[in-house]
mmCIF file with all atom_site columns, C-alpha atoms in Angstrom:
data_model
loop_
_atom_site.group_PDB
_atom_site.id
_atom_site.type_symbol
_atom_site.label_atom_id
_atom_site.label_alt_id
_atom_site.label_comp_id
_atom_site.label_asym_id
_atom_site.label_entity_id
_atom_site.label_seq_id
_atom_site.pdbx_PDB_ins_code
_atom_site.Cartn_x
_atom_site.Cartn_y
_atom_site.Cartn_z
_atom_site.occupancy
_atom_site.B_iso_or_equiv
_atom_site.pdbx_formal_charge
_atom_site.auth_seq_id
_atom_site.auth_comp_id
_atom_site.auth_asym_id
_atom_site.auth_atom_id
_atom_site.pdbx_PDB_model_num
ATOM 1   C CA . UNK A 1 1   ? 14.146  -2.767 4.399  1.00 93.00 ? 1   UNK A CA 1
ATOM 2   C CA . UNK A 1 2   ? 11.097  -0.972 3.118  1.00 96.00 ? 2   UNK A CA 1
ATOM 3   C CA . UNK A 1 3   ? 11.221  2.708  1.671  1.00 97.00 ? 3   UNK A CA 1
ATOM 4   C CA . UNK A 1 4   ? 9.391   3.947  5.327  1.00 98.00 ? 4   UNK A CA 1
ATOM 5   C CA . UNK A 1 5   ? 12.326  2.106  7.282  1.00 97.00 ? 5   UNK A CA 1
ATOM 6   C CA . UNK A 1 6   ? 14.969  3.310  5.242  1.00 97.00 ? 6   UNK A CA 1
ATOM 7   C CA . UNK A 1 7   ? 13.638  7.212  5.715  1.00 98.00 ? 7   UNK A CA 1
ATOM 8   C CA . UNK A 1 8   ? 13.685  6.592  9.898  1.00 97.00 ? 8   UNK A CA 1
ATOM 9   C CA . UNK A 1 9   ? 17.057  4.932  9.899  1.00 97.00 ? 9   UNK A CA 1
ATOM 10  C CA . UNK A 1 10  ? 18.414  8.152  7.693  1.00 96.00 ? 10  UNK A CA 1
ATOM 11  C CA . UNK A 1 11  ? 18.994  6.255  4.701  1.00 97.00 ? 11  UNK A CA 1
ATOM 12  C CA . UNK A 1 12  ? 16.223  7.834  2.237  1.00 97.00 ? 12  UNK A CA 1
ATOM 13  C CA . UNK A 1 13  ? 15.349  11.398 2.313  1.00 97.00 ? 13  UNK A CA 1
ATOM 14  C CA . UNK A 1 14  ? 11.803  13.083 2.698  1.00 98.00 ? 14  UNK A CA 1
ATOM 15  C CA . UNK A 1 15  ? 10.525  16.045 2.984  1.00 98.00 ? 15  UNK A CA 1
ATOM 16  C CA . UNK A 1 16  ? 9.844   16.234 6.931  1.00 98.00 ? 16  UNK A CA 1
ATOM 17  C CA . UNK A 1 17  ? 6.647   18.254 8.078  1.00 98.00 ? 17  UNK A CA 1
ATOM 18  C CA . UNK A 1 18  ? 7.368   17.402 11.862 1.00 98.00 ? 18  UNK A CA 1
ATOM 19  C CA . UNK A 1 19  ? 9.526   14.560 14.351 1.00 98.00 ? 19  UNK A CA 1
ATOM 20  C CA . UNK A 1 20  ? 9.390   14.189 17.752 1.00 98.00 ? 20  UNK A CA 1
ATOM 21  C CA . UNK A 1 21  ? 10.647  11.175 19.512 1.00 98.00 ? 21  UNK A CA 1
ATOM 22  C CA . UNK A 1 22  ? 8.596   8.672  17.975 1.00 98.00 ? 22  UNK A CA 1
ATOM 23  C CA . UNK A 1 23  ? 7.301   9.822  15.252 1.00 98.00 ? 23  UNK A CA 1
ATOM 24  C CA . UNK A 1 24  ? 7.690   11.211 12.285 1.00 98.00 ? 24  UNK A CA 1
ATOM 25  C CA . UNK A 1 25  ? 5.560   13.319 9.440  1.00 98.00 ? 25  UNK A CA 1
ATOM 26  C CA . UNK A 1 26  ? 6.624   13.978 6.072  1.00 98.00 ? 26  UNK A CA 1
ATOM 27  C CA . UNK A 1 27  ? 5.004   14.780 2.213  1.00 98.00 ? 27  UNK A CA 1
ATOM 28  C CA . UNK A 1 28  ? 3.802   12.191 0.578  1.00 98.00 ? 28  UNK A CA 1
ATOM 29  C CA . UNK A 1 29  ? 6.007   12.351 -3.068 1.00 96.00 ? 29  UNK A CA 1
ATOM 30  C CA . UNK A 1 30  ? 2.813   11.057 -4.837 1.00 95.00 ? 30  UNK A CA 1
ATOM 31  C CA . UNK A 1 31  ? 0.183   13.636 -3.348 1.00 96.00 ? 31  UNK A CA 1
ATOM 32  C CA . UNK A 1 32  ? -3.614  12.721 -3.888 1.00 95.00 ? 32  UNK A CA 1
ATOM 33  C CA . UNK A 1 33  ? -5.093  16.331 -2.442 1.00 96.00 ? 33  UNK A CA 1
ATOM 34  C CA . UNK A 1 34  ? -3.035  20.029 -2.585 1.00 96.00 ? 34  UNK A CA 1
ATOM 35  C CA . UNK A 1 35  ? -1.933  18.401 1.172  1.00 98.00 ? 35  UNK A CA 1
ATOM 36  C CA . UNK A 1 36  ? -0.911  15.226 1.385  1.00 98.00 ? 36  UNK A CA 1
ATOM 37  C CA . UNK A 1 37  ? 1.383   14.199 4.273  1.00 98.00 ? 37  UNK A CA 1
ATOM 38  C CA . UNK A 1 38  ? 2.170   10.387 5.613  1.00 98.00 ? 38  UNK A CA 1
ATOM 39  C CA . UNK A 1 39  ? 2.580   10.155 9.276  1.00 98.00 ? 39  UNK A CA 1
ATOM 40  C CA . UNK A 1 40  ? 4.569   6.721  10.889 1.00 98.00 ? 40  UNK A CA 1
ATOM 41  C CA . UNK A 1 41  ? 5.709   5.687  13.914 1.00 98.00 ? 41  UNK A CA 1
ATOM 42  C CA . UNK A 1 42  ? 9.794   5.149  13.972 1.00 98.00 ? 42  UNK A CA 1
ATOM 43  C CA . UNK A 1 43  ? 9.193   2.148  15.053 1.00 97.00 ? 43  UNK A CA 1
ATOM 44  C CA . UNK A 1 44  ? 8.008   -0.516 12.112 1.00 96.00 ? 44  UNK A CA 1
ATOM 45  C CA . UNK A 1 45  ? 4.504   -1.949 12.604 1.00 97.00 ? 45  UNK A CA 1
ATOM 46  C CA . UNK A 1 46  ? 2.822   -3.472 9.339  1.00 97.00 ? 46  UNK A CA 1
ATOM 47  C CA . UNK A 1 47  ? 0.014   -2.035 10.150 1.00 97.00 ? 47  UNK A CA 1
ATOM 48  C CA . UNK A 1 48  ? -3.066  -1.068 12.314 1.00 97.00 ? 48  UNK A CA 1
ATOM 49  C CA . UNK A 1 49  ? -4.086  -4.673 12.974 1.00 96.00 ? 49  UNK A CA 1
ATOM 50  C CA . UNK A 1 50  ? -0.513  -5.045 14.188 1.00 96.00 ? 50  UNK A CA 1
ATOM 51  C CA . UNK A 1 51  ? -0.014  -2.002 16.479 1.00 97.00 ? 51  UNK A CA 1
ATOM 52  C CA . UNK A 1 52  ? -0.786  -1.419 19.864 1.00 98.00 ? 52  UNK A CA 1
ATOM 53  C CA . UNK A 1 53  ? -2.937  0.845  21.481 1.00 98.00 ? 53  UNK A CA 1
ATOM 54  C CA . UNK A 1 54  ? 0.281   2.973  22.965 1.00 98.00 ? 54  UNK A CA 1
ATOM 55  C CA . UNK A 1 55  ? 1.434   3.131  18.911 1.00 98.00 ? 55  UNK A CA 1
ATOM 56  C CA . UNK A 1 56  ? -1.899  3.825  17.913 1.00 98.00 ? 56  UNK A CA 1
ATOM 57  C CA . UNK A 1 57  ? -2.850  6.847  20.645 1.00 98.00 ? 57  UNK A CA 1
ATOM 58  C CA . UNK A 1 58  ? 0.282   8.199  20.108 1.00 98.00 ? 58  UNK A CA 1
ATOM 59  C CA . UNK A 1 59  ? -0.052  8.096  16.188 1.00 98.00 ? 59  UNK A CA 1
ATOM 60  C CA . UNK A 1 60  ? -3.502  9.846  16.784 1.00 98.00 ? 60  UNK A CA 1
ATOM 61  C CA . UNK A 1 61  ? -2.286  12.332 19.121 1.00 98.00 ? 61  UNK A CA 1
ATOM 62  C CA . UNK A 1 62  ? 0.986   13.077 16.942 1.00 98.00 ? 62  UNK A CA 1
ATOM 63  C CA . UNK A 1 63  ? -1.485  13.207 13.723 1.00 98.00 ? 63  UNK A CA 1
ATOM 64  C CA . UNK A 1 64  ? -3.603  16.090 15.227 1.00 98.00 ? 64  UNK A CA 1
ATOM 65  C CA . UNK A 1 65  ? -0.180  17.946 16.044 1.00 98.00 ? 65  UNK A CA 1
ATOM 66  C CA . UNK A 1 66  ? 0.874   17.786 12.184 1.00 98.00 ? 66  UNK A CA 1
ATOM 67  C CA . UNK A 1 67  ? -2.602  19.103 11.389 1.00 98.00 ? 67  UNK A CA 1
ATOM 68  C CA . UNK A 1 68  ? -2.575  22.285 13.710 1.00 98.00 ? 68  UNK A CA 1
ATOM 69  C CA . UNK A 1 69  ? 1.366   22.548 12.216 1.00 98.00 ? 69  UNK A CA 1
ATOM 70  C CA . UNK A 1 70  ? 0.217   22.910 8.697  1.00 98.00 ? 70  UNK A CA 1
ATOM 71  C CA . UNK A 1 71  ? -2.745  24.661 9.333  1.00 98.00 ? 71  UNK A CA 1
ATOM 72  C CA . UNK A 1 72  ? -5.243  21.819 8.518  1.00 98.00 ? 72  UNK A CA 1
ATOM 73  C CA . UNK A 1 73  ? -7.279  22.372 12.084 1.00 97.00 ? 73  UNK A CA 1
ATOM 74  C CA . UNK A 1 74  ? -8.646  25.128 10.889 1.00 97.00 ? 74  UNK A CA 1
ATOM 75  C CA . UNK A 1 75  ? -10.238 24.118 7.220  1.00 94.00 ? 75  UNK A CA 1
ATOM 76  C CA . UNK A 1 76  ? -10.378 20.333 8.006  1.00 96.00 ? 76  UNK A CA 1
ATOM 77  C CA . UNK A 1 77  ? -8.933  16.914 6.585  1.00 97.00 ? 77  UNK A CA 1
ATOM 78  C CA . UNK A 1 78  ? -9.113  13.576 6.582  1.00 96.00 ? 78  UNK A CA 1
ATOM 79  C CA . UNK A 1 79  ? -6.915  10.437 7.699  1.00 97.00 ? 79  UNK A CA 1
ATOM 80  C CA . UNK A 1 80  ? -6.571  7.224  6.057  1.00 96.00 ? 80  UNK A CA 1
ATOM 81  C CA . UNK A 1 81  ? -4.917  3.940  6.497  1.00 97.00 ? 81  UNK A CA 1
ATOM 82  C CA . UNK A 1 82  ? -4.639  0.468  4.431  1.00 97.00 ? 82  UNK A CA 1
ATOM 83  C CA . UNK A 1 83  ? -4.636  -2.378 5.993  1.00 97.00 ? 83  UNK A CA 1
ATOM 84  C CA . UNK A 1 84  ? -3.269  -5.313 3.790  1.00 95.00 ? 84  UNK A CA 1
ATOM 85  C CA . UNK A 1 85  ? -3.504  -6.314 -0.209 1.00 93.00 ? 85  UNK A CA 1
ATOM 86  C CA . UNK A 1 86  ? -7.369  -5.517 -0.972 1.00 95.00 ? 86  UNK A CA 1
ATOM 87  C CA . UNK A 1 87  ? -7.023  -1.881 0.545  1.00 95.00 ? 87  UNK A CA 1
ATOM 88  C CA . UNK A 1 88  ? -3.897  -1.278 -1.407 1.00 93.00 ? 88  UNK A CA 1
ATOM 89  C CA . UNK A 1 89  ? -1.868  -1.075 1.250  1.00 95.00 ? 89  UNK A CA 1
ATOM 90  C CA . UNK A 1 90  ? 1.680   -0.367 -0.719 1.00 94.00 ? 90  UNK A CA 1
ATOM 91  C CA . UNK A 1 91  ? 3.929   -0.325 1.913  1.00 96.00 ? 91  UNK A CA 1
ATOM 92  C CA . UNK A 1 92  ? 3.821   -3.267 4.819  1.00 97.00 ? 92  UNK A CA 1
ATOM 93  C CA . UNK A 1 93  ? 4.623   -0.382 7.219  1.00 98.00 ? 93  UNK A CA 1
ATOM 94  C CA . UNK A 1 94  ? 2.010   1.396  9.519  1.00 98.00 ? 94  UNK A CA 1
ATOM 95  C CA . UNK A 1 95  ? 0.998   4.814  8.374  1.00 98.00 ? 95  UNK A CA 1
ATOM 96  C CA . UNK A 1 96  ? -1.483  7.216  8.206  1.00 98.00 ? 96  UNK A CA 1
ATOM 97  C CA . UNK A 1 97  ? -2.206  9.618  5.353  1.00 98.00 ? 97  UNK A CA 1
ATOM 98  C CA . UNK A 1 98  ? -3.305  13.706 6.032  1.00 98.00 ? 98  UNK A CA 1
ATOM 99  C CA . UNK A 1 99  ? -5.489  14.767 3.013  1.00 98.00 ? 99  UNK A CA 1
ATOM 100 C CA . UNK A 1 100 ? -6.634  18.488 3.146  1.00 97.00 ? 100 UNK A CA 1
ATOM 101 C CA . UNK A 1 101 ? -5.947  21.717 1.342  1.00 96.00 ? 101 UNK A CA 1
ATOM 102 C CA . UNK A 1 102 ? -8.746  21.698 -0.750 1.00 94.00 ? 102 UNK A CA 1
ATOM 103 C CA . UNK A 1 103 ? -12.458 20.346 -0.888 1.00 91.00 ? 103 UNK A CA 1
ATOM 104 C CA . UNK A 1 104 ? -11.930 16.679 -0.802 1.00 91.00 ? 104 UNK A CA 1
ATOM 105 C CA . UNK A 1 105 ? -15.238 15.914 -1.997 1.00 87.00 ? 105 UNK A CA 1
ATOM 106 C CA . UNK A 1 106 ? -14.193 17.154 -5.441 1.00 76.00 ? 106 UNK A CA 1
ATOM 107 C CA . UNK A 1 107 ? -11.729 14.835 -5.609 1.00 73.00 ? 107 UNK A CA 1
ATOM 108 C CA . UNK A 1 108 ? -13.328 11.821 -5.428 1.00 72.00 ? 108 UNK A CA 1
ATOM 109 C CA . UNK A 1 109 ? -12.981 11.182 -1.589 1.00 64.00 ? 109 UNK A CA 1
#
């Protein structure tokens, strides 16, 4: 059971931005901008290749919904997801990362 599995089935904490249903949004404990939030399905999926297009619009549709919750709508972000070994994908679980906060251009991204 991976570290994103173990957080849906209750068995790992996180620091939860927003659940519904289906989904669920929480920080990341390794943030790369001032905002840095993952946001999976509760169901496992390894990754995009692997989901389907009902996963996948409501991932998209539940990502803009974290966004407007932390106020990200308004100053902009940017999503992200690895897919397998060469993108660093760390986790085999489907998940999409919320970067904003701050001018991510002076990160690096």
């Amino acid at each position: 059971m991976n570290i994103f599995e173990k957080i849906v089935a209750g068995k790992a904490q996180c620091n939860k931005v927003l659940e519904n249903d289906d989904y669920l949004a929480f920080y990341d404990i390794a943030p790369k901008a001032r905002v840095h939030i993952l946001a999976i399905p509760k169901v496992c999926v390894k990754d995009l290749q692997s989901a389907s297009p009902d996963v996948l619009k409501g991932l998209c549709e539940f990502t803009k919904e974290v966004a407007q919750t932390v106020g990200l709508d308004k100053t902009g972000y940017r999503v992200l997801t690895n897919i397998g070994e060469d993108a660093n994908q760390e986790v085999p679980y489907l998940h999409f990362h919320i970067l904003g906060g701050e001018n991510l251009k002076a990160l690096g991204f």
